[in-house]
GROMACS .gro file of C-alpha atoms in nm:
model
  259
    1MET     CA    1  -2.065   0.786  -1.314
    2ASN     CA    2  -2.224   0.922  -0.998
    3ALA     CA    3  -2.056   1.051  -0.683
    4ARG     CA    4  -2.102   0.727  -0.493
    5ARG     CA    5  -1.889   0.543  -0.749
    6THR     CA    6  -1.641   0.822  -0.820
    7VAL     CA    7  -1.518   0.889  -0.470
    8PRO     CA    8  -1.418   0.531  -0.381
    9LEU     CA    9  -1.223   0.520  -0.707
   10VAL     CA   10  -1.039   0.841  -0.624
   11VAL     CA   11  -0.952   0.730  -0.272
   12SER     CA   12  -0.847   0.382  -0.380
   13LEU     CA   13  -0.612   0.524  -0.642
   14LEU     CA   14  -0.449   0.742  -0.379
   15ILE     CA   15  -0.388   0.463  -0.127
   16ALA     CA   16  -0.020   0.399  -0.063
   17VAL     CA   17   0.135   0.055  -0.091
   18ALA     CA   18   0.404   0.097   0.170
   19THR     CA   19   0.283  -0.194   0.379
   20ALA     CA   20   0.274  -0.428   0.082
   21ALA     CA   21   0.618  -0.324  -0.028
   22ALA     CA   22   0.786  -0.309   0.309
   23CYS     CA   23   0.610  -0.566   0.527
   24GLY     CA   24   0.495  -0.802   0.257
   25GLY     CA   25   0.385  -1.157   0.310
   26ALA     CA   26   0.534  -1.485   0.204
   27ALA     CA   27   0.363  -1.516  -0.132
   28PRO     CA   28   0.575  -1.642  -0.423
   29PRO     CA   29   0.792  -1.361  -0.565
   30PRO     CA   30   0.697  -1.213  -0.906
   31SER     CA   31   0.967  -1.424  -1.073
   32ALA     CA   32   0.827  -1.752  -0.939
   33PRO     CA   33   0.740  -2.035  -1.181
   34ALA     CA   34   0.416  -1.996  -1.375
   35ALA     CA   35   0.238  -2.235  -1.141
   36ALA     CA   36   0.269  -1.985  -0.858
   37ASP     CA   37   0.302  -1.662  -1.056
   38SER     CA   38  -0.041  -1.512  -1.014
   39ALA     CA   39  -0.115  -1.630  -0.663
   40THR     CA   40  -0.319  -1.393  -0.453
   41PRO     CA   41  -0.096  -1.189  -0.220
   42PRO     CA   42  -0.133  -1.256   0.152
   43PRO     CA   43  -0.332  -1.032   0.388
   44ALA     CA   44  -0.024  -0.835   0.489
   45ALA     CA   45  -0.011  -0.691   0.139
   46ASP     CA   46  -0.305  -0.459   0.208
   47SER     CA   47  -0.240  -0.086   0.180
   48ALA     CA   48  -0.123   0.097   0.486
   49VAL     CA   49  -0.246   0.449   0.438
   50ALA     CA   50  -0.448   0.676   0.209
   51ALA     CA   51  -0.357   1.000   0.042
   52ALA     CA   52  -0.614   1.272   0.004
   53PRO     CA   53  -0.741   1.652   0.045
   54SER     CA   54  -0.702   2.077   0.255
   55GLY     CA   55  -0.913   2.330   0.130
   56THR     CA   56  -1.172   2.550   0.287
   57ASP     CA   57  -1.528   2.462   0.370
   58SER     CA   58  -1.768   2.574   0.099
   59SER     CA   59  -1.934   2.808   0.345
   60GLY     CA   60  -1.615   2.951   0.495
   61PRO     CA   61  -1.370   3.225   0.398
   62GLY     CA   62  -1.200   3.172   0.066
   63ALA     CA   63  -1.476   2.950  -0.071
   64GLY     CA   64  -1.563   2.970  -0.439
   65ALA     CA   65  -1.810   3.233  -0.547
   66SER     CA   66  -2.067   2.970  -0.641
   67PRO     CA   67  -2.032   2.666  -0.416
   68ALA     CA   68  -2.196   2.352  -0.552
   69ALA     CA   69  -2.535   2.256  -0.421
   70PRO     CA   70  -2.505   1.947  -0.201
   71SER     CA   71  -2.779   1.775  -0.396
   72SER     CA   72  -2.590   1.793  -0.726
   73PRO     CA   73  -2.399   1.465  -0.780
   74ASP     CA   74  -2.167   1.584  -1.059
   75THR     CA   75  -1.973   1.869  -0.896
   76ILE     CA   76  -1.635   1.877  -0.727
   77GLU     CA   77  -1.786   1.999  -0.401
   78SER     CA   78  -2.028   1.707  -0.398
   79GLN     CA   79  -1.722   1.483  -0.365
   80ARG     CA   80  -1.586   1.644  -0.048
   81ASP     CA   81  -1.780   1.458   0.222
   82PRO     CA   82  -1.752   1.107   0.077
   83PHE     CA   83  -1.387   1.171  -0.009
   84MET     CA   84  -1.311   1.281   0.347
   85LYS     CA   85  -1.493   0.982   0.492
   86GLY     CA   86  -1.308   0.742   0.266
   87CYS     CA   87  -0.972   0.898   0.350
   88LEU     CA   88  -1.036   0.917   0.725
   89ASN     CA   89  -1.137   0.551   0.725
   90LYS     CA   90  -0.784   0.476   0.608
   91ILE     CA   91  -0.585   0.724   0.816
   92ALA     CA   92  -0.690   0.952   1.101
   93ALA     CA   93  -0.536   1.272   0.963
   94PRO     CA   94  -0.812   1.528   0.887
   95ASP     CA   95  -0.577   1.806   0.775
   96TYR     CA   96  -0.394   1.573   0.540
   97CYS     CA   97  -0.718   1.439   0.393
   98ALA     CA   98  -0.853   1.792   0.345
   99CYS     CA   99  -0.530   1.896   0.174
  100GLY     CA  100  -0.552   1.597  -0.057
  101PHE     CA  101  -0.903   1.691  -0.162
  102GLU     CA  102  -0.782   2.041  -0.242
  103GLN     CA  103  -0.522   1.894  -0.476
  104PHE     CA  104  -0.790   1.679  -0.635
  105SER     CA  105  -1.014   1.984  -0.690
  106LEU     CA  106  -0.730   2.165  -0.865
  107LEU     CA  107  -0.674   1.886  -1.114
  108PHE     CA  108  -1.027   1.765  -1.190
  109SER     CA  109  -1.343   1.946  -1.294
  110ALA     CA  110  -1.717   1.894  -1.261
  111SER     CA  111  -1.726   1.770  -1.620
  112ASP     CA  112  -1.470   1.502  -1.527
  113ILE     CA  113  -1.697   1.387  -1.246
  114ALA     CA  114  -1.999   1.380  -1.474
  115ALA     CA  115  -1.811   1.182  -1.739
  116GLY     CA  116  -1.668   0.936  -1.488
  117LEU     CA  117  -1.307   0.905  -1.376
  118LYS     CA  118  -1.088   0.638  -1.532
  119GLN     CA  119  -0.817   0.445  -1.345
  120ASP     CA  120  -0.566   0.504  -1.623
  121ASP     CA  121  -0.610   0.882  -1.616
  122PRO     CA  122  -0.251   1.018  -1.601
  123ARG     CA  123  -0.366   1.297  -1.371
  124PHE     CA  124  -0.384   1.048  -1.085
  125GLY     CA  125  -0.007   1.013  -1.096
  126LYS     CA  126   0.027   1.389  -1.080
  127LEU     CA  127  -0.230   1.401  -0.800
  128GLN     CA  128  -0.028   1.163  -0.587
  129GLN     CA  129   0.289   1.365  -0.644
  130ARG     CA  130   0.115   1.692  -0.558
  131THR     CA  131  -0.046   1.543  -0.248
  132LEU     CA  132   0.286   1.413  -0.118
  133ALA     CA  133   0.461   1.744  -0.188
  134GLN     CA  134   0.189   1.979  -0.065
  135CYS     CA  135   0.032   1.778   0.217
  136GLY     CA  136   0.312   1.574   0.371
  137SER     CA  137   0.368   1.829   0.649
  138LYS     CA  138   0.007   1.777   0.762
  139LEU     CA  139   0.061   1.408   0.826
  140PRO     CA  140   0.149   1.322   1.191
  141GLU     CA  141   0.425   1.063   1.206
  142GLU     CA  142   0.254   0.868   1.484
  143THR     CA  143  -0.054   0.835   1.264
  144VAL     CA  144   0.149   0.693   0.975
  145LYS     CA  145   0.331   0.458   1.212
  146ALA     CA  146   0.007   0.331   1.366
  147SER     CA  147  -0.146   0.267   1.023
  148PHE     CA  148   0.168   0.096   0.898
  149VAL     CA  149   0.201  -0.138   1.195
  150THR     CA  150  -0.172  -0.214   1.216
  151ASN     CA  151  -0.201  -0.300   0.848
  152CYS     CA  152   0.125  -0.494   0.849
  153ILE     CA  153   0.001  -0.713   1.135
  154LYS     CA  154  -0.349  -0.728   0.986
  155ASN     CA  155  -0.516  -1.052   1.098
  156GLU     CA  156  -0.198  -1.231   1.208
  157PRO     CA  157  -0.084  -1.132   1.561
  158LYS     CA  158   0.231  -1.341   1.523
  159ARG     CA  159   0.364  -1.079   1.278
  160GLU     CA  160   0.358  -0.809   1.547
  161ALA     CA  161   0.726  -0.830   1.644
  162TYR     CA  162   0.831  -0.816   1.279
  163CYS     CA  163   0.604  -0.524   1.194
  164LYS     CA  164   0.711  -0.325   1.499
  165CYS     CA  165   1.073  -0.385   1.401
  166ALA     CA  166   1.011  -0.290   1.037
  167TRP     CA  167   0.892   0.064   1.114
  168PRO     CA  168   1.204   0.200   1.294
  169ALA     CA  169   1.432   0.006   1.062
  170LEU     CA  170   1.276   0.171   0.755
  171ARG     CA  171   1.257   0.513   0.921
  172GLU     CA  172   1.634   0.519   0.960
  173SER     CA  173   1.659   0.611   0.592
  174LEU     CA  174   1.304   0.712   0.494
  175ASP     CA  175   1.080   1.003   0.593
  176ALA     CA  176   0.728   0.943   0.723
  177VAL     CA  177   0.581   1.096   0.407
  178ASP     CA  178   0.771   0.838   0.199
  179PHE     CA  179   0.530   0.576   0.333
  180MET     CA  180   0.253   0.746   0.136
  181GLY     CA  181   0.418   0.684  -0.200
  182ASP     CA  182   0.461   0.374  -0.414
  183PHE     CA  183   0.777   0.252  -0.233
  184LYS     CA  184   0.960   0.189  -0.560
  185GLY     CA  185   1.313   0.275  -0.662
  186PRO     CA  186   1.673   0.220  -0.543
  187ARG     CA  187   1.629   0.424  -0.224
  188PHE     CA  188   1.334   0.213  -0.111
  189ASP     CA  189   1.502  -0.114  -0.211
  190ALA     CA  190   1.803  -0.018  -0.001
  191ALA     CA  191   1.579   0.066   0.297
  192LYS     CA  192   1.397  -0.266   0.269
  193LYS     CA  193   1.719  -0.465   0.243
  194SER     CA  194   1.850  -0.295   0.553
  195MET     CA  195   1.521  -0.363   0.732
  196VAL     CA  196   1.534  -0.732   0.639
  197GLY     CA  197   1.875  -0.759   0.803
  198LYS     CA  198   1.777  -0.569   1.117
  199CYS     CA  199   1.455  -0.770   1.161
  200ARG     CA  200   1.600  -1.111   1.082
  201GLY     CA  201   1.438  -1.386   1.288
  202LYS     CA  202   1.123  -1.188   1.364
  203TYR     CA  203   0.900  -1.314   1.081
  204PRO     CA  204   0.765  -1.647   1.212
  205ALA     CA  205   0.859  -1.933   0.979
  206GLU     CA  206   0.527  -2.109   1.031
  207VAL     CA  207   0.337  -1.796   0.933
  208ALA     CA  208   0.554  -1.736   0.627
  209LYS     CA  209   0.516  -2.096   0.514
  210ALA     CA  210   0.137  -2.096   0.565
  211GLU     CA  211   0.104  -1.775   0.361
  212PHE     CA  212   0.328  -1.912   0.089
  213MET     CA  213   0.149  -2.247   0.068
  214ASN     CA  214  -0.193  -2.081   0.064
  215ALA     CA  215  -0.093  -1.862  -0.228
  216CYS     CA  216   0.104  -2.127  -0.416
  217THR     CA  217  -0.150  -2.410  -0.392
  218ALA     CA  218  -0.410  -2.191  -0.559
  219LYS     CA  219  -0.221  -2.262  -0.883
  220ALA     CA  220  -0.001  -2.566  -0.816
  221THR     CA  221   0.000  -2.899  -0.635
  222THR     CA  222   0.079  -2.927  -0.265
  223ASP     CA  223   0.387  -3.139  -0.342
  224HIS     CA  224   0.519  -2.881  -0.586
  225CYS     CA  225   0.466  -2.595  -0.341
  226ALA     CA  226   0.616  -2.783  -0.046
  227CYS     CA  227   0.926  -2.857  -0.253
  228PHE     CA  228   0.936  -2.501  -0.381
  229TRP     CA  229   0.921  -2.364  -0.025
  230LYS     CA  230   1.194  -2.600   0.097
  231LYS     CA  231   1.430  -2.488  -0.180
  232LEU     CA  232   1.364  -2.120  -0.111
  233ARG     CA  233   1.420  -2.158   0.263
  234ALA     CA  234   1.752  -2.330   0.202
  235LYS     CA  235   1.878  -2.009   0.043
  236TYR     CA  236   1.670  -1.724   0.190
  237SER     CA  237   1.540  -1.611   0.528
  238THR     CA  238   1.167  -1.579   0.582
  239GLU     CA  239   1.216  -1.201   0.597
  240GLN     CA  240   1.385  -1.198   0.256
  241ILE     CA  241   1.104  -1.406   0.106
  242ALA     CA  242   0.834  -1.189   0.265
  243ALA     CA  243   0.999  -0.872   0.136
  244GLY     CA  244   1.020  -1.012  -0.218
  245PHE     CA  245   1.397  -1.052  -0.237
  246ALA     CA  246   1.401  -1.423  -0.321
  247ASP     CA  247   1.550  -1.474  -0.668
  248ILE     CA  248   1.387  -1.784  -0.814
  249ALA     CA  249   1.637  -1.811  -1.098
  250ALA     CA  250   1.923  -1.821  -0.849
  251THR     CA  251   1.758  -2.078  -0.620
  252PRO     CA  252   1.916  -2.424  -0.666
  253GLY     CA  253   1.685  -2.718  -0.723
  254VAL     CA  254   1.356  -2.536  -0.788
  255ASP     CA  255   1.332  -2.678  -1.140
  256ALA     CA  256   1.346  -3.028  -0.996
  257CYS     CA  257   1.030  -2.983  -0.788
  258PRO     CA  258   0.745  -3.217  -0.889
  259PRO     CA  259   0.474  -3.069  -1.112
   0.00000   0.00000   0.00000
Protein backbone atom coordinates (compact mmCIF):
# COMPACT_ATOMS: atom_id res chain seq x y z
CA MET A 1 0.00 0.00 0.00
CA ASN A 2 1.47 3.36 -0.92
CA ALA A 3 1.39 6.61 1.03
CA ARG A 4 -1.51 8.04 -0.94
CA ARG A 5 -3.74 5.18 0.22
CA THR A 6 -2.33 4.81 3.72
CA VAL A 7 -2.80 8.33 4.98
CA PRO A 8 -6.53 8.67 4.19
CA LEU A 9 -7.06 5.37 6.01
CA VAL A 10 -5.20 6.60 9.08
CA VAL A 11 -7.07 9.89 9.21
CA SER A 12 -10.45 8.29 8.59
CA LEU A 13 -9.91 5.84 11.43
CA LEU A 14 -9.12 8.71 13.77
CA ILE A 15 -12.21 10.77 12.93
CA ALA A 16 -14.54 11.21 15.88
CA VAL A 17 -18.23 10.39 15.69
CA ALA A 18 -19.47 12.96 18.17
CA THR A 19 -21.77 14.63 15.68
CA ALA A 20 -23.36 11.35 14.65
CA ALA A 21 -23.86 10.32 18.23
CA ALA A 22 -24.98 13.63 19.64
CA CYS A 23 -26.74 15.46 16.82
CA GLY A 24 -27.90 12.48 14.83
CA GLY A 25 -30.59 12.52 12.21
CA ALA A 26 -33.99 10.95 12.07
CA ALA A 27 -33.00 7.64 10.54
CA PRO A 28 -34.66 4.52 11.97
CA PRO A 29 -32.99 3.46 15.24
CA PRO A 30 -30.78 0.33 15.22
CA SER A 31 -33.62 -1.71 16.72
CA ALA A 32 -36.05 -0.82 13.93
CA PRO A 33 -37.80 -3.60 11.95
CA ALA A 34 -35.69 -5.37 9.34
CA ALA A 35 -37.30 -3.36 6.56
CA ALA A 36 -35.66 -0.20 7.87
CA ASP A 37 -32.69 -1.69 9.71
CA SER A 38 -29.86 -0.96 7.34
CA ALA A 39 -31.06 2.35 6.00
CA THR A 40 -28.34 4.84 5.19
CA PRO A 41 -27.90 7.38 8.00
CA PRO A 42 -28.85 10.97 7.22
CA PRO A 43 -26.31 13.69 6.38
CA ALA A 44 -26.14 14.88 9.97
CA ALA A 45 -24.43 11.63 10.89
CA ASP A 46 -21.15 12.72 9.31
CA SER A 47 -18.14 12.97 11.61
CA ALA A 48 -17.51 16.23 13.36
CA VAL A 49 -13.79 16.31 13.90
CA ALA A 50 -10.54 14.43 13.23
CA ALA A 51 -7.87 13.22 15.59
CA ALA A 52 -4.26 13.32 14.57
CA PRO A 53 -0.40 14.31 15.16
CA SER A 54 2.85 17.00 17.36
CA GLY A 55 6.21 16.18 16.70
CA THR A 56 9.11 18.13 15.34
CA ASP A 57 9.85 18.93 11.75
CA SER A 58 12.32 16.48 10.23
CA SER A 59 14.78 19.31 9.73
CA GLY A 60 14.36 20.90 13.16
CA PRO A 61 15.78 20.26 16.62
CA GLY A 62 15.01 16.86 18.03
CA ALA A 63 14.52 15.26 14.62
CA GLY A 64 15.62 11.68 14.08
CA ALA A 65 19.21 11.06 13.14
CA SER A 66 18.21 9.82 9.69
CA PRO A 67 15.06 11.60 8.52
CA ALA A 68 13.26 9.84 5.69
CA ALA A 69 13.78 11.09 2.18
CA PRO A 70 10.62 12.81 0.95
CA SER A 71 10.65 10.72 -2.20
CA SER A 72 10.40 7.43 -0.30
CA PRO A 73 6.73 6.36 -0.08
CA ASP A 74 7.11 3.71 2.63
CA THR A 75 8.49 5.67 5.59
CA ILE A 76 6.77 7.26 8.57
CA GLU A 77 8.07 10.71 7.65
CA SER A 78 6.61 10.38 4.17
CA GLN A 79 3.20 10.30 5.84
CA ARG A 80 3.54 13.62 7.66
CA ASP A 81 2.41 16.08 4.97
CA PRO A 82 -0.59 14.12 3.67
CA PHE A 83 -1.58 13.26 7.25
CA MET A 84 -1.48 16.92 8.28
CA LYS A 85 -3.46 17.98 5.23
CA GLY A 86 -6.10 15.34 5.87
CA CYS A 87 -6.39 16.29 9.53
CA LEU A 88 -6.47 20.05 8.90
CA ASN A 89 -9.21 19.55 6.33
CA LYS A 90 -11.32 18.18 9.17
CA ILE A 91 -10.36 20.54 11.99
CA ALA A 92 -8.28 23.72 11.98
CA ALA A 93 -5.98 22.78 14.86
CA PRO A 94 -2.36 22.47 13.62
CA ASP A 95 -0.84 21.70 17.03
CA TYR A 96 -3.39 18.99 17.68
CA CYS A 97 -2.87 17.43 14.25
CA ALA A 98 0.91 17.52 14.69
CA CYS A 99 0.59 15.88 18.10
CA GLY A 100 -1.61 13.16 16.63
CA PHE A 101 0.98 12.37 13.99
CA GLU A 102 3.60 12.05 16.69
CA GLN A 103 1.46 9.44 18.43
CA PHE A 104 1.03 7.64 15.13
CA SER A 105 4.81 7.61 14.56
CA LEU A 106 5.34 6.05 17.98
CA LEU A 107 2.99 3.16 17.30
CA PHE A 108 3.66 2.34 13.65
CA SER A 109 6.84 1.67 11.70
CA ALA A 110 8.05 2.02 8.13
CA SER A 111 7.52 -1.70 7.64
CA ASP A 112 3.87 -1.25 8.64
CA ILE A 113 3.49 1.44 5.99
CA ALA A 114 5.14 -0.75 3.36
CA ALA A 115 2.92 -3.71 4.24
CA GLY A 116 -0.25 -1.62 4.28
CA LEU A 117 -2.34 -0.67 7.30
CA LYS A 118 -5.47 -2.66 8.09
CA GLN A 119 -8.66 -1.16 9.53
CA ASP A 120 -8.91 -3.90 12.15
CA ASP A 121 -5.39 -3.28 13.49
CA PRO A 122 -5.87 -3.04 17.29
CA ARG A 123 -3.22 -0.32 17.45
CA PHE A 124 -5.72 2.15 16.03
CA GLY A 125 -7.75 1.89 19.23
CA LYS A 126 -4.63 2.57 21.24
CA LEU A 127 -3.74 5.43 18.90
CA GLN A 128 -7.06 7.14 19.52
CA GLN A 129 -6.66 6.78 23.28
CA ARG A 130 -3.11 8.16 23.20
CA THR A 131 -4.12 11.05 20.96
CA LEU A 132 -6.98 12.05 23.26
CA ALA A 133 -4.77 11.78 26.35
CA GLN A 134 -1.64 13.43 24.97
CA CYS A 135 -3.09 15.97 22.53
CA GLY A 136 -6.37 17.11 24.03
CA SER A 137 -4.80 20.22 25.58
CA LYS A 138 -3.76 21.36 22.08
CA LEU A 139 -7.33 21.45 20.85
CA PRO A 140 -9.01 24.90 21.08
CA GLU A 141 -12.57 24.59 22.35
CA GLU A 142 -13.89 27.11 19.83
CA THR A 143 -12.45 24.98 17.03
CA VAL A 144 -14.22 21.86 18.30
CA LYS A 145 -17.45 23.80 18.74
CA ALA A 146 -17.30 25.24 15.22
CA SER A 147 -16.68 21.79 13.71
CA PHE A 148 -19.44 20.22 15.77
CA VAL A 149 -22.06 22.81 14.87
CA THR A 150 -21.05 23.01 11.20
CA ASN A 151 -21.14 19.26 10.70
CA CYS A 152 -24.34 18.90 12.70
CA ILE A 153 -26.10 21.44 10.49
CA LYS A 154 -24.42 20.05 7.37
CA ASN A 155 -26.66 20.73 4.36
CA GLU A 156 -29.84 21.47 6.32
CA PRO A 157 -30.00 25.07 7.65
CA LYS A 158 -33.22 24.29 9.50
CA ARG A 159 -31.18 22.22 11.98
CA GLU A 160 -29.16 25.27 13.05
CA ALA A 161 -31.17 26.09 16.18
CA TYR A 162 -31.02 22.47 17.33
CA CYS A 163 -27.29 22.12 16.68
CA LYS A 164 -26.47 25.39 18.42
CA CYS A 165 -28.52 24.23 21.40
CA ALA A 166 -26.88 20.79 21.44
CA TRP A 167 -23.34 22.10 21.97
CA PRO A 168 -23.83 23.99 25.28
CA ALA A 169 -26.25 21.34 26.52
CA LEU A 170 -23.65 18.60 26.01
CA ARG A 171 -20.80 20.73 27.34
CA GLU A 172 -22.53 21.02 30.70
CA SER A 173 -21.31 17.51 31.49
CA LEU A 174 -18.66 16.79 28.84
CA ASP A 175 -15.22 18.26 28.14
CA ALA A 176 -14.33 19.55 24.69
CA VAL A 177 -11.86 16.69 24.21
CA ASP A 178 -14.70 14.20 24.81
CA PHE A 179 -16.07 15.22 21.41
CA MET A 180 -13.03 13.60 19.81
CA GLY A 181 -13.86 10.14 21.13
CA ASP A 182 -16.47 7.56 20.19
CA PHE A 183 -19.24 9.08 22.36
CA LYS A 184 -20.17 5.70 23.83
CA GLY A 185 -20.89 4.72 27.40
CA PRO A 186 -23.19 5.71 30.29
CA ARG A 187 -21.65 9.17 30.71
CA PHE A 188 -22.31 10.08 27.07
CA ASP A 189 -25.81 8.56 27.11
CA ALA A 190 -26.64 10.69 30.14
CA ALA A 191 -25.30 13.82 28.41
CA LYS A 192 -27.35 13.11 25.28
CA LYS A 193 -30.54 12.47 27.25
CA SER A 194 -30.08 15.75 29.07
CA MET A 195 -29.43 17.52 25.76
CA VAL A 196 -32.59 16.05 24.22
CA GLY A 197 -34.62 17.54 27.06
CA LYS A 198 -32.95 20.95 26.93
CA CYS A 199 -33.30 21.19 23.14
CA ARG A 200 -36.85 19.87 22.89
CA GLY A 201 -38.81 21.55 20.11
CA LYS A 202 -35.73 22.68 18.19
CA TYR A 203 -35.42 19.76 15.75
CA PRO A 204 -37.90 20.62 12.97
CA ALA A 205 -40.51 17.87 12.60
CA GLU A 206 -40.61 18.23 8.81
CA VAL A 207 -36.85 17.77 8.60
CA ALA A 208 -36.89 14.76 10.93
CA LYS A 209 -39.71 13.13 8.99
CA ALA A 210 -38.05 13.75 5.61
CA GLU A 211 -34.79 12.22 6.86
CA PHE A 212 -36.63 9.25 8.33
CA MET A 213 -38.72 8.62 5.22
CA ASN A 214 -35.69 8.92 2.94
CA ALA A 215 -33.81 6.32 4.95
CA CYS A 216 -36.77 4.01 5.57
CA THR A 217 -38.13 3.92 2.01
CA ALA A 218 -34.78 2.66 0.77
CA LYS A 219 -35.80 -0.71 2.26
CA ALA A 220 -39.57 -0.55 2.79
CA THR A 221 -42.76 0.76 1.21
CA THR A 222 -43.89 4.36 1.63
CA ASP A 223 -47.06 3.19 3.43
CA HIS A 224 -45.05 1.11 5.87
CA CYS A 225 -42.64 3.97 6.61
CA ALA A 226 -45.41 6.57 6.97
CA CYS A 227 -47.17 4.33 9.46
CA PHE A 228 -43.91 3.57 11.24
CA TRP A 229 -43.16 7.30 11.58
CA LYS A 230 -46.64 8.08 12.88
CA LYS A 231 -46.35 5.44 15.60
CA LEU A 232 -42.92 6.67 16.66
CA ARG A 233 -44.05 10.30 16.84
CA ALA A 234 -46.99 9.35 19.03
CA LYS A 235 -44.52 8.21 21.68
CA TYR A 236 -41.28 10.13 21.08
CA SER A 237 -40.17 13.68 20.30
CA THR A 238 -38.25 14.37 17.11
CA GLU A 239 -35.19 15.05 19.27
CA GLN A 240 -35.45 11.63 20.92
CA ILE A 241 -35.77 9.93 17.53
CA ALA A 242 -32.86 11.90 16.07
CA ALA A 243 -30.65 11.04 19.04
CA GLY A 244 -31.47 7.32 18.73
CA PHE A 245 -33.52 6.97 21.90
CA ALA A 246 -36.68 5.60 20.27
CA ASP A 247 -37.31 2.05 21.50
CA ILE A 248 -39.08 0.20 18.70
CA ALA A 249 -40.06 -2.72 20.91
CA ALA A 250 -41.81 -0.35 23.31
CA THR A 251 -43.63 1.59 20.57
CA PRO A 252 -47.32 0.59 20.41
CA GLY A 253 -48.77 -0.34 17.04
CA VAL A 254 -45.57 -0.63 14.97
CA ASP A 255 -46.20 -4.30 14.25
CA ALA A 256 -49.54 -3.39 12.72
CA CYS A 257 -48.00 -1.17 10.03
CA PRO A 258 -48.60 -2.44 6.47
CA PRO A 259 -45.74 -4.35 4.83
